[in-house]
mmCIF file of C-alpha atoms in Angstrom:
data_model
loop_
_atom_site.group_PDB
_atom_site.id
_atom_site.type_symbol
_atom_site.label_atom_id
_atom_site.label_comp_id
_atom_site.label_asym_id
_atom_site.label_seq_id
_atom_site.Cartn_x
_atom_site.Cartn_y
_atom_site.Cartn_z
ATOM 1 C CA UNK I 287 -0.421 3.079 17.043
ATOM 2 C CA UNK I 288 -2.500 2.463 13.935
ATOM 3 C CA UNK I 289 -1.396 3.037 10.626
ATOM 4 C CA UNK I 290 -3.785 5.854 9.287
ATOM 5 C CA UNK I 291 -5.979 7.437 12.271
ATOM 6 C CA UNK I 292 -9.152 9.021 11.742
ATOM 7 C CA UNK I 293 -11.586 10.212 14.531
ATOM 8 C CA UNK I 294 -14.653 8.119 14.403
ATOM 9 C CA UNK I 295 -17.485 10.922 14.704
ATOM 10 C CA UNK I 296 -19.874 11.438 14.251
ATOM 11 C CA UNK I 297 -19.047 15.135 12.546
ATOM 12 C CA UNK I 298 -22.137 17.585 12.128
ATOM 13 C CA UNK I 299 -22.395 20.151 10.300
ATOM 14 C CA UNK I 300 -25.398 22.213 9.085
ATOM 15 C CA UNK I 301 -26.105 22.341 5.670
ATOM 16 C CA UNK I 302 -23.709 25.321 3.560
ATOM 17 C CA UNK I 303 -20.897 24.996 6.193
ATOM 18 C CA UNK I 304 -17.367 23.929 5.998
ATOM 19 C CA UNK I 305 -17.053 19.746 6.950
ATOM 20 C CA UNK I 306 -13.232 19.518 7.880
ATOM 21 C CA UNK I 307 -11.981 16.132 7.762
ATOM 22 C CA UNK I 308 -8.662 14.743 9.291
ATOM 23 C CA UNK I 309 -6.474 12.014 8.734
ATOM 24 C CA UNK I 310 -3.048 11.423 10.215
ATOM 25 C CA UNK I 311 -0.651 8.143 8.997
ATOM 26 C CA UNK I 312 2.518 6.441 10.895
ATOM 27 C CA UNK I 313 4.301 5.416 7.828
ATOM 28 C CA UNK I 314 6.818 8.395 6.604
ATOM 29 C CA UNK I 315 7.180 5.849 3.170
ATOM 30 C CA UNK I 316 3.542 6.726 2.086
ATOM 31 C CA UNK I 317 3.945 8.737 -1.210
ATOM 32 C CA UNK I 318 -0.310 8.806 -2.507
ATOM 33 C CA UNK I 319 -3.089 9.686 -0.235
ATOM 34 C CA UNK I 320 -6.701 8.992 -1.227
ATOM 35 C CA UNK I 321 -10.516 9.917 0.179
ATOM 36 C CA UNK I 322 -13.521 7.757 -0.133
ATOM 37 C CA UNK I 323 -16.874 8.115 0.410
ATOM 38 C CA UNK I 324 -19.041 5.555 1.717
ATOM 39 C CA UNK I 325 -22.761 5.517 1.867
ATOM 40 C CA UNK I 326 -24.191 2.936 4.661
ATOM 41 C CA UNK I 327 -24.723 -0.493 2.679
ATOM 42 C CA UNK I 328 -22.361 0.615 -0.221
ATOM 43 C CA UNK I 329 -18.666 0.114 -1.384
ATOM 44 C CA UNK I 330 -16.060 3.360 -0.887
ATOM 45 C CA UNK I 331 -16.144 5.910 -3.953
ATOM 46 C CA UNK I 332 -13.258 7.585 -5.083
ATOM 47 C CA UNK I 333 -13.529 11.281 -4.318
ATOM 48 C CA UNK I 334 -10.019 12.274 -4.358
ATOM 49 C CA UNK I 335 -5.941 11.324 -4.496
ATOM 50 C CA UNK I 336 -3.622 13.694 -3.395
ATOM 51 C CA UNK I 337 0.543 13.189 -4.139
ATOM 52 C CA UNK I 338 2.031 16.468 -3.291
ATOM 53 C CA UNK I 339 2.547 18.795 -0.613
ATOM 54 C CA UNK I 340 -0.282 21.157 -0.327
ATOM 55 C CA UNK I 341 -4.242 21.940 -1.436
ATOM 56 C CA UNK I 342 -5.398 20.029 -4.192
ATOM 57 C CA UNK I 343 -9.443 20.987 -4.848
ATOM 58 C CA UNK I 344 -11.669 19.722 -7.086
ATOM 59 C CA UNK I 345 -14.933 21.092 -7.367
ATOM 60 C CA UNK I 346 -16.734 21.549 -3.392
ATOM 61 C CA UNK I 347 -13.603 19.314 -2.469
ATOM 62 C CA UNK I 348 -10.093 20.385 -1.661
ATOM 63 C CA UNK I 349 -7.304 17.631 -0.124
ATOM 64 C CA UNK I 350 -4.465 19.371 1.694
ATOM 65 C CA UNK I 351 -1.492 17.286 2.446
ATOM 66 C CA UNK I 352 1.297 18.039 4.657
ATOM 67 C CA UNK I 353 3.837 14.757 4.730
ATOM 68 C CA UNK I 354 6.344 16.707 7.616
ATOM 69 C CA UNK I 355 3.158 16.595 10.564
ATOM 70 C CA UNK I 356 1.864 13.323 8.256
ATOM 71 C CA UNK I 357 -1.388 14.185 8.144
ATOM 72 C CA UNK I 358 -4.044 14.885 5.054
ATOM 73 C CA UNK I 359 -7.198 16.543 5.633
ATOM 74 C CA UNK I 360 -10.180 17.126 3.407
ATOM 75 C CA UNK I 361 -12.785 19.804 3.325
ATOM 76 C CA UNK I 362 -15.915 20.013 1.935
ATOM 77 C CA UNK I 363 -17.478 23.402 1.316
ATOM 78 C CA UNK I 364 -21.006 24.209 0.730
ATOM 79 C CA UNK I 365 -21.630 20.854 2.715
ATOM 80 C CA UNK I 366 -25.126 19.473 1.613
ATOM 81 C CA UNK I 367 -27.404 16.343 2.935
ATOM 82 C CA UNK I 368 -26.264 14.326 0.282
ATOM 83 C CA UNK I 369 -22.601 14.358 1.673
ATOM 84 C CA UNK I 370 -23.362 12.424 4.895
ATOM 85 C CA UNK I 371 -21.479 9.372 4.732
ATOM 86 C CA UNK I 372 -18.559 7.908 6.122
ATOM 87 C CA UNK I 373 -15.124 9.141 4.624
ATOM 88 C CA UNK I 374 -12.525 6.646 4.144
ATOM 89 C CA UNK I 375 -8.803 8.039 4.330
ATOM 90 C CA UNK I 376 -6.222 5.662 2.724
ATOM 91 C CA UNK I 377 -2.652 5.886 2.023
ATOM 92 C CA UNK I 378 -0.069 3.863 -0.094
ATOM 93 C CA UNK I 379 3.304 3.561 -0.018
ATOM 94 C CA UNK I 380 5.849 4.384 -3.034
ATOM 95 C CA UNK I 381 5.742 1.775 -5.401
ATOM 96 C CA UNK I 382 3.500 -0.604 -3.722
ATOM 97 C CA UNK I 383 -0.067 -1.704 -4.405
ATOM 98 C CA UNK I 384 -1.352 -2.053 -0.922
ATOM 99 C CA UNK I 385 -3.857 0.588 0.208
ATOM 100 C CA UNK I 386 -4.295 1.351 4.004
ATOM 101 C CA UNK I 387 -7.908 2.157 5.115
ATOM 102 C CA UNK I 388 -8.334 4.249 8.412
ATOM 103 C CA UNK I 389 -11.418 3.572 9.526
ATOM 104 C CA UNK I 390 -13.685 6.635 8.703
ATOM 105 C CA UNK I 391 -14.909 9.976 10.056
ATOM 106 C CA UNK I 392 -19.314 9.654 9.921
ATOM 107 C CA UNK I 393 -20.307 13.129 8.247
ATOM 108 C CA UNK I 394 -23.481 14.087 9.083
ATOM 109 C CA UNK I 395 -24.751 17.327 7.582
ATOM 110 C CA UNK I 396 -28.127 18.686 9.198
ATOM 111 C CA UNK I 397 -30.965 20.622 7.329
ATOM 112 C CA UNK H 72 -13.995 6.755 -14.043
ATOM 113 C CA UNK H 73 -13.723 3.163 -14.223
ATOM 114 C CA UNK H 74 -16.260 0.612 -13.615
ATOM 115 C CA UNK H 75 -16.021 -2.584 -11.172
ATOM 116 C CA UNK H 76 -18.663 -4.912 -10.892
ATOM 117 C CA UNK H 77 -19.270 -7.764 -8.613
ATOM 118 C CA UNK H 78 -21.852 -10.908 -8.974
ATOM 119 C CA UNK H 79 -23.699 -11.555 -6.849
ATOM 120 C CA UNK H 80 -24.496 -8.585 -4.637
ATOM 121 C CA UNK H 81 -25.663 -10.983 -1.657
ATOM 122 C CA UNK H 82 -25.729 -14.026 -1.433
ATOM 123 C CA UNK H 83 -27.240 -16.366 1.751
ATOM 124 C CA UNK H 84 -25.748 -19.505 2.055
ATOM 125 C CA UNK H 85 -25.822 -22.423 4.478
ATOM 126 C CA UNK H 86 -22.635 -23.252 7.144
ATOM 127 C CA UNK H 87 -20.415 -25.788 4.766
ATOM 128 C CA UNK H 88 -21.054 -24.576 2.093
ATOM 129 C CA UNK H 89 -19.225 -22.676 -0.988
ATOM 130 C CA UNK H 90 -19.358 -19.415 -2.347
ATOM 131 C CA UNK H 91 -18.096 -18.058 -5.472
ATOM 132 C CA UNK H 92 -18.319 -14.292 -5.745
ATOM 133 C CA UNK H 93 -16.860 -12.363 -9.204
ATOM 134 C CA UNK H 94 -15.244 -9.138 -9.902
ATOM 135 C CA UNK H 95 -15.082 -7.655 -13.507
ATOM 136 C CA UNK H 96 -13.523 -4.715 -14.829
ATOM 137 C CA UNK H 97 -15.734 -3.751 -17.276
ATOM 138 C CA UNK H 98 -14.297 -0.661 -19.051
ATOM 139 C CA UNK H 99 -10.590 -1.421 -18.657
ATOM 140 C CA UNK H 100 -8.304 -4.036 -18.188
ATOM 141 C CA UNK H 101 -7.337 -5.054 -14.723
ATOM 142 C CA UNK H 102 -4.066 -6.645 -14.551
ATOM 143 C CA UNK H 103 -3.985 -6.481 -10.427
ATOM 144 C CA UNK H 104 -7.263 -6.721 -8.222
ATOM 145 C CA UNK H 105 -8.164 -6.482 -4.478
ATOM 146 C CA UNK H 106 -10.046 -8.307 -2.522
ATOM 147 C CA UNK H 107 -11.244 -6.843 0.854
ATOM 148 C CA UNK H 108 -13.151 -7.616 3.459
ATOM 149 C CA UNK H 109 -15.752 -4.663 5.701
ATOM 150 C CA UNK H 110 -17.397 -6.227 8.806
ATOM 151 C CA UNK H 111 -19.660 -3.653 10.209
ATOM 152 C CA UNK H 112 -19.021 0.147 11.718
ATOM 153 C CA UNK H 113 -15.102 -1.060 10.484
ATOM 154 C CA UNK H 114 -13.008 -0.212 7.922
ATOM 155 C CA UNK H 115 -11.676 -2.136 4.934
ATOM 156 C CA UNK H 116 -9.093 -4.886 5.571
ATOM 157 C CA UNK H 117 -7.383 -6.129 2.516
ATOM 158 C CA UNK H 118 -7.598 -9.852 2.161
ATOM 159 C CA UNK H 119 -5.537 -10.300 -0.644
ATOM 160 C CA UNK H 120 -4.066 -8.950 -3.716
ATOM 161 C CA UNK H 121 -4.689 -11.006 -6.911
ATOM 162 C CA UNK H 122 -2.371 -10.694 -10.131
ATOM 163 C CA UNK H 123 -3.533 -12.083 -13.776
ATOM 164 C CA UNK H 124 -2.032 -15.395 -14.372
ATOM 165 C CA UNK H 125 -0.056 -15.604 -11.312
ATOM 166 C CA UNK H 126 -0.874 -16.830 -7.375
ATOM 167 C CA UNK H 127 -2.473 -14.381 -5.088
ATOM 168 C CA UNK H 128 -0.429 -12.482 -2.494
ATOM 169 C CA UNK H 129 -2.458 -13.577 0.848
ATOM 170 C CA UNK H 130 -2.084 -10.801 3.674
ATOM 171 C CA UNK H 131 -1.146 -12.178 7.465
ATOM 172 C CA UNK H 132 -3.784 -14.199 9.275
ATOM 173 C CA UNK H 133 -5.939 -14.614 6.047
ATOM 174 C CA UNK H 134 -6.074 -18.542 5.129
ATOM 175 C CA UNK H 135 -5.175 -19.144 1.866
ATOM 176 C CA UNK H 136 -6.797 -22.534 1.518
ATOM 177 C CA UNK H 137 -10.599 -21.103 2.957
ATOM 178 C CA UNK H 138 -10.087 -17.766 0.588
ATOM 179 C CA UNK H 139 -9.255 -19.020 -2.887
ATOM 180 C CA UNK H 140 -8.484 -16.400 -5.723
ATOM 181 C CA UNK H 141 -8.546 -16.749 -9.157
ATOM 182 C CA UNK H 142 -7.108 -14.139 -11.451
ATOM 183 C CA UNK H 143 -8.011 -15.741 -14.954
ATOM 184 C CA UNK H 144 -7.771 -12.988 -17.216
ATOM 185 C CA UNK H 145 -7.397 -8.905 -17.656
ATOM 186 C CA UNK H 146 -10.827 -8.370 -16.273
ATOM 187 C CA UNK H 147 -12.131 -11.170 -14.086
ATOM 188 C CA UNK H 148 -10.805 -12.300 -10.540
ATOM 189 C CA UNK H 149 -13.021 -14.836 -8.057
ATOM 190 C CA UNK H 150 -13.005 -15.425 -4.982
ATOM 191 C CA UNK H 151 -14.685 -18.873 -3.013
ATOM 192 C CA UNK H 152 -15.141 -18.871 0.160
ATOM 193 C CA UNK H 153 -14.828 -22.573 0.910
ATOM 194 C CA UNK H 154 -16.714 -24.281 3.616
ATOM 195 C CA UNK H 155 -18.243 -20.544 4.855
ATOM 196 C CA UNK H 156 -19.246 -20.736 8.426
ATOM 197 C CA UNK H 157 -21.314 -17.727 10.094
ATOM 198 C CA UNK H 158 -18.281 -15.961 11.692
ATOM 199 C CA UNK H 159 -17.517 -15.336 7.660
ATOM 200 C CA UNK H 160 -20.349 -13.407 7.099
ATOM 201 C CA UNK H 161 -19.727 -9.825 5.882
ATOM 202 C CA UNK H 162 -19.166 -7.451 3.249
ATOM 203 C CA UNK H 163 -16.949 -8.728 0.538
ATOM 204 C CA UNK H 164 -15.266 -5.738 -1.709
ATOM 205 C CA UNK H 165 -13.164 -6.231 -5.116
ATOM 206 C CA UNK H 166 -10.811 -3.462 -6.452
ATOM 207 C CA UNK H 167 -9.485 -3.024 -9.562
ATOM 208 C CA UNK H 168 -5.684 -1.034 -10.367
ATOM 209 C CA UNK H 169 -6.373 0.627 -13.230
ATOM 210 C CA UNK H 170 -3.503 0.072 -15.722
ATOM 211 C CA UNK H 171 -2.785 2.485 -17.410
ATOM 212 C CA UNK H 172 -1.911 5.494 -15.421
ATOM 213 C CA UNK H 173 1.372 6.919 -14.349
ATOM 214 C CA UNK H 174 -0.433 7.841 -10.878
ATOM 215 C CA UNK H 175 -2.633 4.376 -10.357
ATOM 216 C CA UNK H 176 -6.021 4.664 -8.679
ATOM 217 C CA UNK H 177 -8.117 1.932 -7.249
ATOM 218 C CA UNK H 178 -11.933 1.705 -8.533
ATOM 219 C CA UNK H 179 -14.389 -0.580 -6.092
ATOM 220 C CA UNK H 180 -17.185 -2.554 -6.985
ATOM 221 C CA UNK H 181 -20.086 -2.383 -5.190
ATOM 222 C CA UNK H 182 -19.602 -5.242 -3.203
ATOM 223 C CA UNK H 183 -21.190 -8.622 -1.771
ATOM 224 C CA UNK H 184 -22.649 -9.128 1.256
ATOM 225 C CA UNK H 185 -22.494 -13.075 1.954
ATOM 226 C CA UNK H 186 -24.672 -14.273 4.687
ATOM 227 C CA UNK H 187 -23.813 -17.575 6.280
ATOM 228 C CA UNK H 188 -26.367 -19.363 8.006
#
């Protein structure tokens, strides 16, 4: 089993809709929670962290975070071109430094 | 947010040869970096994690004699990849902790993409 489990994709969505994104982990010690973007050709960019329980939004973003089914999720509302790209989940374990990559859901929104 | 950068942002080299790729912190000061590697359609695998003034903590099955990391100072790591053949060619990512903050975050640069030849 791997450590943080996305599904591969691609996703579609058309443009204005809901993009749901999933991410389940193995490790019940993993305390922060983090989403990345990342254009083809580029490094991951930061969109979001999540610590606790429940929705955390931040503009067309929200993170929801449920540690008893370990999974985190993220939607994106309003979903536009510009937000097709791969989305990186990561998690990290209380106190540590290591970050743990799934390896990305490719969003594609469609016009 | 904070800003990583990385020098150079490719680099083609020939088999045998040594690379040298940097990662600054430019707006903050750095006292742990990551160094990851991307080959493509797969996700990041951390090579190693690199501490100011002290050795690097390799991760299993990474050679610590063909990967060598230097953590000089509060906002520069490198990392040389010594003797690069063409199974090392790929996407090479630097990450900086950011200090400061009760919560930490990790900011990436925007990577190198070595080419071995």
């Amino acid at each position: 089993q791997k450590e943080v489990e996305q599904n591969s994709g691609p996703l579609s969505v058309p443009e204005g809709a809901i993009a749901s994104l999933n991410c389940t982990y193995s490790d019940r010690g993993s305390q922060s929670f983090f989403w990345y973007r990342q254009y083809s050709g580029k490094s991951p960019e930061l969109i979001m962290f999540i610590y606790s329980n429940g929705d955390k939004e931040d503009g067309r973003f929200t993170a929801q975070l449920n540690k008893a089914s370990q999974y985190v999720s993220l939607l994106i509302r309003d979903s536009q071109p510009s937000d097709s790209a791969t989305y990186l989940c990561a998690v990290k374990r209380g106190g540590g430094n290591k970050l743990t990559f799934g390896t990305g859901t490719q969003l594609k929104v469609e016009l | 947010g904070a800003v990583v950068s990385q020098h150079p942002s490719w680099v083609i080299c020939k088999s045998g040869t040594s690379v040298k790729i940097e990662c600054r912190s430019l707006d903050f000061q750095a006292t742990t970096m990551f160094w990851y590697r991307q080959f493509p359609k797969q996700s990041l695998m951390l090579m190693a994690t690199s501490n100011e003034g002290s050795k690097a903590t390799y991760e299993q099955g990474v050679e610590k004699d063909k990967f060598l990391i230097n953590h000089a100072s509060l906002t520069l790591s490198t990392l040389t990849v010594t003797s690069a053949h063409p199974e090392d060619s790929s996407f090479y990512i630097c990450s900086a902790k950011v200090r400061d903050r009760l919560m930490w975050e990790q900011y990436f640069g925007p990577g190198t993409r070595l080419t071995v030849t």
